[in-house]
Amino acid sequence: MATTEAQEFAYYKDPDDKVRPGDIVRLSPVYQALRLPLTHLGAEQKAKGDRILAEVLGRDGAGTVPPAVVNGKKDSKFVVPGRLDYAVLLTRGCDIDHGRVRQLAAIRPLSTVQGVEEQEAIIDGKHLSLHFLPPATVNGGQLFDRSFVDFRYIVTLRQDLFDSLNRPLALTPDALLDLYFGWMRHTTGKEIPPTLDCSECGHAVPVFEEVAEIAAPDADY
Amino acid sequence: MVFAAMAAWVAVLASMTFGSSRGRMLKATPWDALVDLLVVRPRVDVSEAALSQGAEALPQTDEVEARLAQAEQRWRSSFRRRASVMKGALRLATNEDLPTPQTDGDD
C-alpha cells in the first residue's frame, strides 16, 4: 500500500496495472543540460571480443563532426550527461494508448536545494519551474523524502524502455491534476492567487472557492 | 488536453474578471493589472551547480525540519483548493459551451 505520511492526505496511490499519467518510476534516465562543446558519437565499429567501439567527435582532441551532421542534414548521436533517477510520467492517456513515446519529468530531492528559505519557497510554490512533492512511502518504507518535480528537465523515452522501468508509486487523480496545474504555471509563467480584491467594494474574493462552484468535480480523469 | 485546459483556465479568469455574475464585480480591474497580480517572479537558485552542491552540503537540523514541516502543512492545506480549480478548468475544457469573456462594456 502506497501512502503519504498522513493517511488522510491522499497524494499517492499504488500504480494501476495499466500505465497512467502520474506514474512514478525508478531509475529513469534524467538528462542534464547540454553544454559546449557539443559532443557526438561516430559510427559504431566491432572490435576484438565482439566489443563495440565508437569514436567521440566534436571535442578538443577528438574527431571532426561530419559536415552533414553539422548542417542538420543527417541524424547524430549526442553524448548527454545524466543519471538514473526518479521521474514522473506526464504523457496523457490517449498518447499512452496510441503513442510510442512517453514524456517524463525529473524528480529531485528537496534537500539538494541550498538553504531552508529556498526549500520553503519551493514548497510554497514560489518557483514556477519546480513542483513540490511530499514524502512518499511504499509498504511502510520511505520511497523518497520531500522532493520536487523539475519541469526544466523533461526526457522522452520510447515505450519499450519506459515499460522496462519499475513503477512503485503513482499520483492520485487530484495530485495528477495538481501536477498538470503546476506544469501550466511553468509554461505560462502565471498563477492564480488565492484571493483577488474586488475593485468596487474592496473585499477579498476567494478565487478558488468561486471557481470550484463553477463546476462540480469530475471523478474521471 | 493540457493546452485546452490552459485555454479554459484563461477563460475562467476572463470570465471571473469580465463575465460571470460572481466575477462581475471584478470587471473594472484592468486586464494588465490582473495579469501582473498573477505573475510570480522566481527568486530561488536552482541551477544545476547549486543542486549538485546542495546534495552534499545541506544538513537537515531539527530547526530546518520544523520550518519545512510548517511549509508542508501550508501546502497540504492549499492542495484541495488547487485541485478544485483544476477540475473546474478541465470540465470547462471538455464543455463546448465555454464562457465567453465580455470586454465591451456592461452586460
mmCIF file of C-alpha atoms in Angstrom:
data_model
loop_
_atom_site.group_PDB
_atom_site.id
_atom_site.type_symbol
_atom_site.label_atom_id
_atom_site.label_comp_id
_atom_site.label_asym_id
_atom_site.label_seq_id
_atom_site.Cartn_x
_atom_site.Cartn_y
_atom_site.Cartn_z
ATOM 1 C CA MET A 1 0.000 0.000 0.000
ATOM 2 C CA ALA A 2 1.443 3.332 -1.010
ATOM 3 C CA THR A 3 0.767 6.117 1.459
ATOM 4 C CA THR A 4 1.947 9.538 2.452
ATOM 5 C CA GLU A 5 2.952 10.329 5.998
ATOM 6 C CA ALA A 6 -0.594 11.408 6.801
ATOM 7 C CA GLN A 7 -3.062 8.712 5.870
ATOM 8 C CA GLU A 8 -5.887 11.184 5.339
ATOM 9 C CA PHE A 9 -3.879 13.075 2.759
ATOM 10 C CA ALA A 10 -4.070 11.096 -0.458
ATOM 11 C CA TYR A 11 -1.404 12.370 -2.801
ATOM 12 C CA TYR A 12 -0.019 8.974 -3.822
ATOM 13 C CA LYS A 13 -1.555 5.620 -4.558
ATOM 14 C CA ASP A 14 -0.483 2.214 -5.764
ATOM 15 C CA PRO A 15 0.031 2.202 -9.527
ATOM 16 C CA ASP A 16 -2.610 0.544 -11.686
ATOM 17 C CA ASP A 17 -1.670 -2.393 -13.881
ATOM 18 C CA LYS A 18 -2.246 -0.064 -16.798
ATOM 19 C CA VAL A 19 0.258 2.726 -17.283
ATOM 20 C CA ARG A 20 -1.289 6.056 -16.343
ATOM 21 C CA PRO A 21 -0.112 9.664 -16.276
ATOM 22 C CA GLY A 22 1.356 10.448 -12.881
ATOM 23 C CA ASP A 23 3.075 7.075 -12.562
ATOM 24 C CA ILE A 24 6.390 7.439 -10.746
ATOM 25 C CA VAL A 25 9.275 5.313 -11.982
ATOM 26 C CA ARG A 26 12.677 4.419 -10.610
ATOM 27 C CA LEU A 27 15.957 4.650 -12.454
ATOM 28 C CA SER A 28 14.696 6.641 -15.397
ATOM 29 C CA PRO A 29 17.342 8.366 -17.490
ATOM 30 C CA VAL A 30 17.312 12.035 -16.489
ATOM 31 C CA TYR A 31 19.418 14.319 -18.629
ATOM 32 C CA GLN A 32 21.402 17.354 -17.616
ATOM 33 C CA ALA A 33 21.612 20.366 -19.879
ATOM 34 C CA LEU A 34 23.920 20.075 -22.850
ATOM 35 C CA ARG A 35 26.854 22.442 -22.933
ATOM 36 C CA LEU A 36 29.634 23.322 -25.304
ATOM 37 C CA PRO A 37 31.395 21.623 -26.901
ATOM 38 C CA LEU A 38 28.529 19.526 -28.236
ATOM 39 C CA THR A 39 29.883 16.010 -28.323
ATOM 40 C CA HIS A 40 28.801 13.357 -30.829
ATOM 41 C CA LEU A 41 29.437 9.655 -31.210
ATOM 42 C CA GLY A 42 30.720 8.496 -34.566
ATOM 43 C CA ALA A 43 29.776 5.292 -36.344
ATOM 44 C CA GLU A 44 29.936 2.135 -34.255
ATOM 45 C CA GLN A 45 32.519 -0.480 -35.150
ATOM 46 C CA LYS A 46 33.006 -4.020 -33.933
ATOM 47 C CA ALA A 47 36.333 -4.705 -32.264
ATOM 48 C CA LYS A 48 38.004 -7.743 -30.754
ATOM 49 C CA GLY A 49 35.883 -9.787 -28.376
ATOM 50 C CA ASP A 50 32.680 -8.504 -30.002
ATOM 51 C CA ARG A 51 33.129 -5.200 -28.258
ATOM 52 C CA ILE A 52 31.533 -2.220 -29.944
ATOM 53 C CA LEU A 53 33.611 0.943 -30.256
ATOM 54 C CA ALA A 54 32.551 4.410 -31.349
ATOM 55 C CA GLU A 55 34.712 7.474 -31.848
ATOM 56 C CA VAL A 56 33.986 10.628 -29.851
ATOM 57 C CA LEU A 57 33.544 13.614 -32.161
ATOM 58 C CA GLY A 58 33.387 17.349 -31.655
ATOM 59 C CA ARG A 59 35.596 17.886 -28.603
ATOM 60 C CA ASP A 60 39.154 19.150 -28.467
ATOM 61 C CA GLY A 61 41.435 16.296 -29.408
ATOM 62 C CA ALA A 62 38.534 14.281 -30.797
ATOM 63 C CA GLY A 63 37.402 13.595 -34.337
ATOM 64 C CA THR A 64 35.621 16.049 -36.599
ATOM 65 C CA VAL A 65 31.848 16.033 -36.826
ATOM 66 C CA PRO A 66 30.747 15.206 -40.400
ATOM 67 C CA PRO A 67 29.501 18.253 -42.361
ATOM 68 C CA ALA A 68 26.144 16.582 -42.994
ATOM 69 C CA VAL A 69 25.589 16.424 -39.230
ATOM 70 C CA VAL A 70 26.799 19.979 -38.650
ATOM 71 C CA ASN A 71 24.447 21.228 -41.384
ATOM 72 C CA GLY A 72 21.466 19.373 -39.993
ATOM 73 C CA LYS A 73 21.176 17.007 -42.965
ATOM 74 C CA LYS A 74 21.869 13.815 -41.063
ATOM 75 C CA ASP A 75 20.980 12.391 -37.646
ATOM 76 C CA SER A 76 23.635 12.042 -34.991
ATOM 77 C CA LYS A 77 24.118 10.558 -31.539
ATOM 78 C CA PHE A 78 24.911 13.025 -28.782
ATOM 79 C CA VAL A 79 26.833 12.368 -25.608
ATOM 80 C CA VAL A 80 24.460 13.630 -22.902
ATOM 81 C CA PRO A 81 25.341 13.871 -19.191
ATOM 82 C CA GLY A 82 22.710 12.454 -16.896
ATOM 83 C CA ARG A 83 21.831 9.923 -14.227
ATOM 84 C CA LEU A 84 19.233 7.263 -13.467
ATOM 85 C CA ASP A 85 16.723 8.701 -11.017
ATOM 86 C CA TYR A 86 13.058 9.016 -10.099
ATOM 87 C CA ALA A 87 10.775 10.584 -12.683
ATOM 88 C CA VAL A 88 7.044 11.110 -13.166
ATOM 89 C CA LEU A 89 5.097 10.323 -16.330
ATOM 90 C CA LEU A 90 3.498 13.397 -17.913
ATOM 91 C CA THR A 91 2.093 11.737 -21.039
ATOM 92 C CA ARG A 92 -1.696 11.554 -21.003
ATOM 93 C CA GLY A 93 -3.976 8.565 -21.618
ATOM 94 C CA CYS A 94 -4.564 8.747 -25.363
ATOM 95 C CA ASP A 95 -0.886 9.211 -26.109
ATOM 96 C CA ILE A 96 -0.060 6.346 -23.748
ATOM 97 C CA ASP A 97 -2.519 4.092 -25.582
ATOM 98 C CA HIS A 98 -1.548 5.037 -29.111
ATOM 99 C CA GLY A 99 1.825 6.747 -28.973
ATOM 100 C CA ARG A 100 5.235 5.128 -28.975
ATOM 101 C CA VAL A 101 6.975 7.673 -26.785
ATOM 102 C CA ARG A 102 6.456 8.862 -23.210
ATOM 103 C CA GLN A 103 7.495 12.151 -21.620
ATOM 104 C CA LEU A 104 8.756 12.172 -18.046
ATOM 105 C CA ALA A 105 9.839 14.966 -15.724
ATOM 106 C CA ALA A 106 12.761 14.625 -13.340
ATOM 107 C CA ILE A 107 12.115 14.255 -9.602
ATOM 108 C CA ARG A 108 14.818 15.647 -7.310
ATOM 109 C CA PRO A 109 15.222 15.592 -3.508
ATOM 110 C CA LEU A 110 14.297 18.905 -1.890
ATOM 111 C CA SER A 111 17.481 18.603 0.169
ATOM 112 C CA THR A 112 19.513 19.248 -2.965
ATOM 113 C CA VAL A 113 18.374 22.874 -2.848
ATOM 114 C CA GLN A 114 20.678 25.031 -0.729
ATOM 115 C CA GLY A 115 19.132 26.813 2.237
ATOM 116 C CA VAL A 116 15.909 26.352 4.176
ATOM 117 C CA GLU A 117 14.471 29.596 2.785
ATOM 118 C CA GLU A 118 14.872 28.278 -0.731
ATOM 119 C CA GLN A 119 13.360 24.933 0.209
ATOM 120 C CA GLU A 120 10.382 26.704 1.813
ATOM 121 C CA ALA A 121 9.990 28.806 -1.332
ATOM 122 C CA ILE A 122 9.665 25.649 -3.421
ATOM 123 C CA ILE A 123 7.089 24.161 -1.038
ATOM 124 C CA ASP A 124 5.170 27.451 -1.124
ATOM 125 C CA GLY A 125 5.117 27.361 -4.931
ATOM 126 C CA LYS A 126 7.211 30.472 -5.441
ATOM 127 C CA HIS A 127 9.293 28.895 -8.177
ATOM 128 C CA LEU A 128 7.176 28.120 -11.194
ATOM 129 C CA SER A 129 9.559 25.531 -12.657
ATOM 130 C CA LEU A 130 9.573 23.351 -9.557
ATOM 131 C CA HIS A 131 6.566 21.408 -8.262
ATOM 132 C CA PHE A 132 6.716 20.197 -4.670
ATOM 133 C CA LEU A 133 6.114 16.526 -3.843
ATOM 134 C CA PRO A 134 5.501 15.407 -0.248
ATOM 135 C CA PRO A 135 7.389 12.434 1.213
ATOM 136 C CA ALA A 136 6.213 9.061 -0.024
ATOM 137 C CA THR A 137 6.367 5.558 1.374
ATOM 138 C CA VAL A 138 5.756 2.145 -0.133
ATOM 139 C CA ASN A 139 4.946 -0.850 2.064
ATOM 140 C CA GLY A 140 5.975 1.085 5.157
ATOM 141 C CA GLY A 141 9.380 2.078 3.824
ATOM 142 C CA GLN A 142 10.234 5.523 2.580
ATOM 143 C CA LEU A 143 10.498 5.730 -1.179
ATOM 144 C CA PHE A 144 11.679 9.324 -1.167
ATOM 145 C CA ASP A 145 11.717 12.293 1.203
ATOM 146 C CA ARG A 146 10.361 15.740 0.323
ATOM 147 C CA SER A 147 11.108 16.213 -3.343
ATOM 148 C CA PHE A 148 10.130 18.297 -6.329
ATOM 149 C CA VAL A 149 9.339 17.765 -9.965
ATOM 150 C CA ASP A 150 11.768 19.758 -12.079
ATOM 151 C CA PHE A 151 9.825 20.852 -15.166
ATOM 152 C CA ARG A 152 13.020 22.187 -16.720
ATOM 153 C CA TYR A 153 14.221 18.661 -17.344
ATOM 154 C CA ILE A 154 11.873 16.570 -19.470
ATOM 155 C CA VAL A 155 13.024 13.329 -21.034
ATOM 156 C CA THR A 156 11.338 11.411 -23.852
ATOM 157 C CA LEU A 157 11.591 7.619 -23.787
ATOM 158 C CA ARG A 158 10.366 5.032 -26.233
ATOM 159 C CA GLN A 159 7.649 2.730 -24.948
ATOM 160 C CA ASP A 160 9.879 -0.327 -24.602
ATOM 161 C CA LEU A 161 12.350 1.495 -22.381
ATOM 162 C CA PHE A 162 9.589 3.035 -20.270
ATOM 163 C CA ASP A 163 7.863 -0.338 -19.859
ATOM 164 C CA SER A 164 11.112 -1.810 -18.543
ATOM 165 C CA LEU A 165 11.148 0.670 -15.633
ATOM 166 C CA ASN A 166 9.778 -0.169 -12.192
ATOM 167 C CA ARG A 167 6.637 1.802 -11.206
ATOM 168 C CA PRO A 168 6.453 1.658 -7.404
ATOM 169 C CA LEU A 169 4.015 4.540 -6.947
ATOM 170 C CA ALA A 170 1.519 6.774 -8.713
ATOM 171 C CA LEU A 171 -0.127 10.125 -8.116
ATOM 172 C CA THR A 172 -3.797 10.176 -7.132
ATOM 173 C CA PRO A 173 -6.129 11.850 -9.647
ATOM 174 C CA ASP A 174 -6.157 15.048 -7.574
ATOM 175 C CA ALA A 175 -2.380 15.020 -7.302
ATOM 176 C CA LEU A 176 -2.088 14.468 -11.046
ATOM 177 C CA LEU A 177 -4.271 17.494 -11.683
ATOM 178 C CA ASP A 178 -2.100 19.418 -9.260
ATOM 179 C CA LEU A 179 0.939 18.346 -11.259
ATOM 180 C CA TYR A 180 -0.607 19.447 -14.561
ATOM 181 C CA PHE A 181 -1.677 22.696 -12.963
ATOM 182 C CA GLY A 182 1.925 23.228 -11.882
ATOM 183 C CA TRP A 183 3.068 22.435 -15.400
ATOM 184 C CA MET A 184 0.725 25.091 -16.798
ATOM 185 C CA ARG A 185 2.090 27.598 -14.312
ATOM 186 C CA HIS A 186 5.554 26.689 -15.534
ATOM 187 C CA THR A 187 4.680 27.104 -19.209
ATOM 188 C CA THR A 188 2.607 30.267 -18.843
ATOM 189 C CA GLY A 189 4.502 31.951 -16.027
ATOM 190 C CA LYS A 190 1.232 32.743 -14.277
ATOM 191 C CA GLU A 191 -0.546 31.552 -11.181
ATOM 192 C CA ILE A 192 -3.992 32.013 -9.746
ATOM 193 C CA PRO A 193 -3.791 33.901 -6.452
ATOM 194 C CA PRO A 194 -5.930 32.628 -3.551
ATOM 195 C CA THR A 195 -7.800 35.949 -3.357
ATOM 196 C CA LEU A 196 -8.379 38.986 -5.533
ATOM 197 C CA ASP A 197 -9.509 42.323 -4.179
ATOM 198 C CA CYS A 198 -12.834 43.468 -5.558
ATOM 199 C CA SER A 199 -12.267 46.713 -7.424
ATOM 200 C CA GLU A 200 -15.654 48.093 -6.338
ATOM 201 C CA CYS A 201 -16.136 47.087 -2.715
ATOM 202 C CA GLY A 202 -12.535 46.270 -1.829
ATOM 203 C CA HIS A 203 -13.358 42.936 -0.232
ATOM 204 C CA ALA A 204 -11.137 39.945 -0.927
ATOM 205 C CA VAL A 205 -12.767 37.492 -3.348
ATOM 206 C CA PRO A 206 -11.849 33.834 -2.648
ATOM 207 C CA VAL A 207 -10.802 32.785 -6.136
ATOM 208 C CA PHE A 208 -10.541 29.046 -5.528
ATOM 209 C CA GLU A 209 -13.949 28.755 -3.911
ATOM 210 C CA GLU A 210 -15.540 30.815 -6.668
ATOM 211 C CA VAL A 211 -14.039 28.671 -9.406
ATOM 212 C CA ALA A 212 -14.845 25.436 -7.572
ATOM 213 C CA GLU A 213 -18.508 26.423 -7.656
ATOM 214 C CA ILE A 214 -18.444 26.756 -11.437
ATOM 215 C CA ALA A 215 -18.168 23.049 -11.967
ATOM 216 C CA ALA A 216 -18.633 20.040 -9.740
ATOM 217 C CA PRO A 217 -15.527 17.856 -9.503
ATOM 218 C CA ASP A 218 -15.361 15.193 -12.170
ATOM 219 C CA ALA A 219 -14.439 11.775 -10.783
ATOM 220 C CA ASP A 220 -12.954 10.608 -14.077
ATOM 221 C CA TYR A 221 -9.517 11.707 -15.092
ATOM 222 C CA MET B 1 -5.708 18.362 -23.451
ATOM 223 C CA VAL B 2 -3.259 20.354 -21.418
ATOM 224 C CA PHE B 3 -3.425 23.271 -23.789
ATOM 225 C CA ALA B 4 -7.192 23.017 -23.896
ATOM 226 C CA ALA B 5 -7.220 23.100 -20.120
ATOM 227 C CA MET B 6 -4.908 26.079 -20.203
ATOM 228 C CA ALA B 7 -7.318 27.848 -22.524
ATOM 229 C CA ALA B 8 -10.148 27.026 -20.189
ATOM 230 C CA TRP B 9 -8.161 28.317 -17.272
ATOM 231 C CA VAL B 10 -7.684 31.614 -19.044
ATOM 232 C CA ALA B 11 -11.362 31.582 -19.871
ATOM 233 C CA VAL B 12 -12.151 31.044 -16.203
ATOM 234 C CA LEU B 13 -10.036 34.016 -15.246
ATOM 235 C CA ALA B 14 -11.510 36.147 -18.003
ATOM 236 C CA SER B 15 -14.990 35.065 -17.042
ATOM 237 C CA MET B 16 -14.362 35.919 -13.430
ATOM 238 C CA THR B 17 -12.949 39.248 -14.417
ATOM 239 C CA PHE B 18 -15.426 40.316 -17.053
ATOM 240 C CA GLY B 19 -18.341 37.961 -17.427
ATOM 241 C CA SER B 20 -19.697 35.771 -14.678
ATOM 242 C CA SER B 21 -22.192 37.115 -12.215
ATOM 243 C CA ARG B 22 -19.871 36.488 -9.302
ATOM 244 C CA GLY B 23 -16.896 37.911 -11.113
ATOM 245 C CA ARG B 24 -18.793 40.883 -12.466
ATOM 246 C CA MET B 25 -17.685 42.934 -9.525
ATOM 247 C CA LEU B 26 -14.135 42.475 -10.765
ATOM 248 C CA LYS B 27 -14.834 43.663 -14.286
ATOM 249 C CA ALA B 28 -13.338 47.091 -13.709
ATOM 250 C CA THR B 29 -9.968 45.517 -12.951
ATOM 251 C CA PRO B 30 -7.644 46.356 -15.842
ATOM 252 C CA TRP B 31 -6.502 43.161 -17.554
ATOM 253 C CA ASP B 32 -2.854 44.148 -17.385
ATOM 254 C CA ALA B 33 -3.104 44.737 -13.673
ATOM 255 C CA LEU B 34 -4.751 41.354 -13.221
ATOM 256 C CA VAL B 35 -2.011 39.642 -15.195
ATOM 257 C CA ASP B 36 0.567 41.450 -13.120
ATOM 258 C CA LEU B 37 -1.101 40.091 -9.996
ATOM 259 C CA LEU B 38 -0.705 36.563 -11.297
ATOM 260 C CA VAL B 39 2.986 36.719 -12.030
ATOM 261 C CA VAL B 40 5.311 35.107 -9.521
ATOM 262 C CA ARG B 41 8.904 36.028 -10.036
ATOM 263 C CA PRO B 42 11.469 33.304 -9.299
ATOM 264 C CA ARG B 43 13.998 34.016 -6.605
ATOM 265 C CA VAL B 44 15.431 30.583 -5.868
ATOM 266 C CA ASP B 45 18.860 29.472 -7.051
ATOM 267 C CA VAL B 46 18.120 26.077 -8.507
ATOM 268 C CA SER B 47 20.853 25.927 -11.094
ATOM 269 C CA GLU B 48 22.410 22.559 -11.832
ATOM 270 C CA ALA B 49 25.530 23.642 -9.978
ATOM 271 C CA ALA B 50 23.554 24.688 -6.894
ATOM 272 C CA LEU B 51 21.568 21.448 -6.908
ATOM 273 C CA SER B 52 24.655 19.280 -7.197
ATOM 274 C CA GLN B 53 26.346 21.175 -4.341
ATOM 275 C CA GLY B 54 23.233 21.025 -2.199
ATOM 276 C CA ALA B 55 23.086 17.260 -2.487
ATOM 277 C CA GLU B 56 26.205 17.066 -0.351
ATOM 278 C CA ALA B 57 26.228 20.251 1.683
ATOM 279 C CA LEU B 58 22.910 20.886 3.438
ATOM 280 C CA PRO B 59 22.428 19.449 6.968
ATOM 281 C CA GLN B 60 18.777 18.878 7.938
ATOM 282 C CA THR B 61 18.714 20.106 11.557
ATOM 283 C CA ASP B 62 15.668 19.972 13.835
ATOM 284 C CA GLU B 63 15.105 23.677 13.246
ATOM 285 C CA VAL B 64 15.215 23.222 9.482
ATOM 286 C CA GLU B 65 12.877 20.248 9.707
ATOM 287 C CA ALA B 66 10.393 22.235 11.800
ATOM 288 C CA ARG B 67 10.307 25.060 9.270
ATOM 289 C CA LEU B 68 9.889 22.680 6.354
ATOM 290 C CA ALA B 69 7.163 20.777 8.177
ATOM 291 C CA GLN B 70 5.275 24.052 8.670
ATOM 292 C CA ALA B 71 5.668 24.900 4.996
ATOM 293 C CA GLU B 72 4.481 21.438 4.042
ATOM 294 C CA GLN B 73 1.405 21.838 6.247
ATOM 295 C CA ARG B 74 0.562 25.089 4.453
ATOM 296 C CA TRP B 75 0.992 23.278 1.160
ATOM 297 C CA ARG B 76 -1.278 20.432 2.224
ATOM 298 C CA SER B 77 -3.963 22.906 3.280
ATOM 299 C CA SER B 78 -3.962 24.581 -0.128
ATOM 300 C CA PHE B 79 -3.809 21.350 -2.123
ATOM 301 C CA ARG B 80 -7.562 20.706 -2.106
ATOM 302 C CA ARG B 81 -8.315 24.221 -3.334
ATOM 303 C CA ARG B 82 -5.832 23.885 -6.172
ATOM 304 C CA ALA B 83 -7.303 20.529 -7.189
ATOM 305 C CA SER B 84 -10.811 22.027 -7.264
ATOM 306 C CA VAL B 85 -9.682 24.800 -9.577
ATOM 307 C CA MET B 86 -8.019 22.372 -11.949
ATOM 308 C CA LYS B 87 -11.056 20.099 -12.026
ATOM 309 C CA GLY B 88 -13.197 23.086 -12.887
ATOM 310 C CA ALA B 89 -10.828 24.080 -15.684
ATOM 311 C CA LEU B 90 -10.772 20.562 -17.120
ATOM 312 C CA ARG B 91 -14.545 20.370 -17.003
ATOM 313 C CA LEU B 92 -14.801 23.633 -18.876
ATOM 314 C CA ALA B 93 -12.180 22.425 -21.373
ATOM 315 C CA THR B 94 -14.355 19.465 -22.299
ATOM 316 C CA ASN B 95 -17.550 21.527 -22.482
ATOM 317 C CA GLU B 96 -18.391 23.164 -25.796
ATOM 318 C CA ASP B 97 -20.327 25.894 -24.028
ATOM 319 C CA LEU B 98 -17.273 27.701 -22.704
ATOM 320 C CA PRO B 99 -17.933 31.089 -21.119
ATOM 321 C CA THR B 100 -17.141 33.963 -23.424
ATOM 322 C CA PRO B 101 -15.216 36.884 -21.932
ATOM 323 C CA GLN B 102 -17.234 40.089 -22.140
ATOM 324 C CA THR B 103 -14.902 43.004 -22.597
ATOM 325 C CA ASP B 104 -17.043 45.551 -24.387
ATOM 326 C CA GLY B 105 -18.904 47.201 -21.584
ATOM 327 C CA ASP B 106 -21.805 46.433 -19.291
ATOM 328 C CA ASP B 107 -23.856 43.322 -19.799
#
